[in-house]
Amino acid sequence: MDNEQTSGCYGCRIIKGEKELPGGVIHDGKAAILAADPDVPVPGFLIITAKRHIRAFSDLTKEERIEIGSILYCAEKALKELHIVNEITLVQEERSEHFHIWLFPMYDWMIERFGTGIRYLRDISEYAKEHADKSTWKTVSDTAERIKTAFMDFYREEA
């Protein structure tokens, strides 16, 4: 797979800073960045995006896997210790042209309205987009800022 960043690739646009991220970048590592999802207005919905243009977890080097594992651990820990959510769903699909992992928070309203399980994530995402306003996006940004502070503390402990 071509490891050069491509301008048409959504993940590459995130890495290049061409896509506005609510609350900014939470963590900028050697192999990946962590940020709030730029399209779905759900507070605490985080995305880990590989810096290299690859598709699959198996395309990562050992060092990249270790770093991404630490990012995942610290991000989940921040979401839970800040009492943003008690449960998250991790998603990584190879259908995307650029490797990323979703940390999708499961709120009570989601479970009450849609049920539980990965099959509802698209419906939840569409609902969140349809019902978002400036206040919602402000909450997403503020939550990302809170996560960034906690994440940094946890990540330093990991190093």
Coordinates of C-alpha atoms in Angstrom, one line a residue:
M1 CA 0.0 0.0 0.0
D2 CA 1.2 3.5 -0.8
N3 CA 2.5 5.1 2.4
E4 CA 2.5 8.7 0.9
Q5 CA -0.3 11.0 2.1
T6 CA -2.8 11.6 -0.6
S7 CA -4.9 14.8 -0.9
G8 CA -8.1 13.0 -1.6
C9 CA -7.9 10.7 1.4
Y10 CA -9.9 11.9 4.4
G11 CA -7.4 10.4 6.9
C12 CA -4.5 12.2 5.2
R13 CA -6.5 15.5 5.3
I14 CA -6.9 15.0 9.0
I15 CA -3.1 14.3 9.4
K16 CA -2.2 17.3 7.3
G17 CA -4.4 19.6 9.4
E18 CA -6.8 20.3 6.5
K19 CA -9.8 19.1 8.4
E20 CA -10.9 21.2 11.4
L21 CA -10.9 19.1 14.6
P22 CA -13.3 20.1 17.4
G23 CA -11.1 21.0 20.3
G24 CA -8.0 20.6 18.2
V25 CA -5.6 17.7 18.3
I26 CA -5.6 15.9 21.6
H27 CA -2.4 14.0 21.0
D28 CA 0.1 14.3 18.2
G29 CA 2.4 11.3 18.3
K30 CA 5.0 9.8 15.9
A31 CA 2.7 7.2 14.4
A32 CA -0.8 8.7 15.0
I33 CA -3.0 11.5 16.2
L34 CA -5.9 11.5 18.6
A35 CA -8.8 13.9 18.2
A36 CA -12.5 14.3 18.5
D37 CA -14.3 13.0 15.5
P38 CA -14.7 16.0 13.1
D39 CA -18.0 14.9 11.6
V40 CA -20.2 13.3 14.3
P41 CA -21.1 15.7 17.1
V42 CA -21.0 13.2 20.1
P43 CA -18.9 14.4 23.0
G44 CA -16.1 12.0 23.7
F45 CA -16.3 10.4 20.2
L46 CA -12.6 10.0 19.5
I47 CA -10.6 8.9 16.5
I48 CA -7.0 7.6 16.4
T49 CA -5.7 8.2 12.9
A50 CA -2.4 6.7 11.6
K51 CA 0.1 9.2 10.2
R52 CA 1.1 6.8 7.5
H53 CA -1.3 6.1 4.6
I54 CA -2.1 2.4 5.4
R55 CA -5.3 0.5 5.6
A56 CA -4.9 -2.3 8.2
F57 CA -3.7 -2.9 11.7
S58 CA -1.4 -5.6 10.2
D59 CA 0.3 -2.9 8.1
L60 CA 1.5 -1.1 11.2
T61 CA 5.1 -1.5 12.4
K62 CA 5.8 -2.9 15.9
E63 CA 6.6 0.6 17.1
E64 CA 3.4 2.0 15.6
R65 CA 1.3 -0.8 17.3
I66 CA 2.9 0.0 20.6
E67 CA 2.2 3.7 20.3
I68 CA -1.3 3.3 19.1
G69 CA -2.0 0.8 22.0
S70 CA -0.8 3.4 24.5
I71 CA -2.9 6.1 22.9
L72 CA -6.0 3.8 23.0
Y73 CA -5.3 2.9 26.6
C74 CA -4.9 6.5 27.7
A75 CA -7.9 7.8 25.7
E76 CA -10.2 5.1 27.1
K77 CA -8.9 5.8 30.6
A78 CA -9.6 9.5 30.2
L79 CA -13.1 8.9 29.0
K80 CA -13.9 6.7 32.0
E81 CA -12.0 8.5 34.7
L82 CA -13.5 11.8 33.7
H83 CA -16.9 10.1 33.9
I84 CA -17.8 11.1 30.3
V85 CA -19.0 7.5 29.7
N86 CA -18.9 4.1 31.3
E87 CA -18.8 2.1 28.0
I88 CA -17.2 2.6 24.6
T89 CA -17.3 0.7 21.4
L90 CA -14.0 0.3 19.4
V91 CA -14.3 0.2 15.6
Q92 CA -11.6 -0.4 13.0
E93 CA -12.7 -1.2 9.4
E94 CA -10.4 -2.0 6.5
R95 CA -13.0 -0.6 4.1
S96 CA -11.7 2.8 4.9
E97 CA -8.7 3.8 2.7
H98 CA -6.8 5.2 5.8
F99 CA -6.2 3.3 9.1
H100 CA -8.1 4.7 12.0
I101 CA -9.8 3.5 15.2
W102 CA -13.0 4.9 16.5
L103 CA -13.6 5.1 20.3
F104 CA -17.4 5.6 20.2
P105 CA -18.9 6.5 23.6
M106 CA -22.2 4.8 24.5
Y107 CA -24.5 7.2 26.3
D108 CA -27.8 6.2 28.0
W109 CA -29.8 8.1 25.4
M110 CA -28.2 6.1 22.6
I111 CA -29.1 2.8 24.3
E112 CA -32.6 3.9 25.1
R113 CA -33.3 5.2 21.6
F114 CA -31.4 2.7 19.5
G115 CA -30.4 -0.3 21.6
T116 CA -27.0 -1.7 22.1
G117 CA -24.5 -3.1 19.6
I118 CA -22.3 -2.0 16.8
R119 CA -25.1 -2.2 14.3
Y120 CA -26.6 1.0 15.7
L121 CA -23.5 3.3 15.4
R122 CA -24.5 4.6 11.9
D123 CA -28.0 5.4 13.1
I124 CA -26.7 7.1 16.2
S125 CA -24.2 9.1 14.2
E126 CA -26.9 10.2 11.7
Y127 CA -29.2 11.2 14.6
A128 CA -26.5 13.2 16.3
K129 CA -25.7 15.1 13.1
E130 CA -29.4 15.8 12.4
H131 CA -29.9 17.2 16.0
A132 CA -26.7 19.1 16.5
D133 CA -26.5 22.8 16.9
K134 CA -23.7 25.2 17.9
S135 CA -24.1 24.3 21.5
T136 CA -23.6 20.6 20.7
W137 CA -20.3 21.3 18.8
K138 CA -19.2 23.6 21.7
T139 CA -19.7 20.6 24.1
V140 CA -17.8 18.4 21.8
S141 CA -14.9 20.9 21.8
D142 CA -15.0 21.4 25.5
T143 CA -15.0 17.6 26.1
A144 CA -12.0 17.2 23.8
E145 CA -10.2 19.9 25.9
R146 CA -11.0 18.0 29.1
I147 CA -9.8 14.7 27.6
K148 CA -6.6 16.3 26.4
T149 CA -5.6 17.4 29.9
A150 CA -6.3 14.0 31.4
F151 CA -4.8 12.1 28.4
M152 CA -1.5 14.0 28.8
D153 CA -1.2 13.0 32.4
F154 CA -2.0 9.3 31.6
Y155 CA 0.3 9.3 28.6
R156 CA 3.3 10.7 30.6
E157 CA 2.7 7.9 33.1
E158 CA 2.9 5.4 30.3
A159 CA 6.2 6.7 28.9

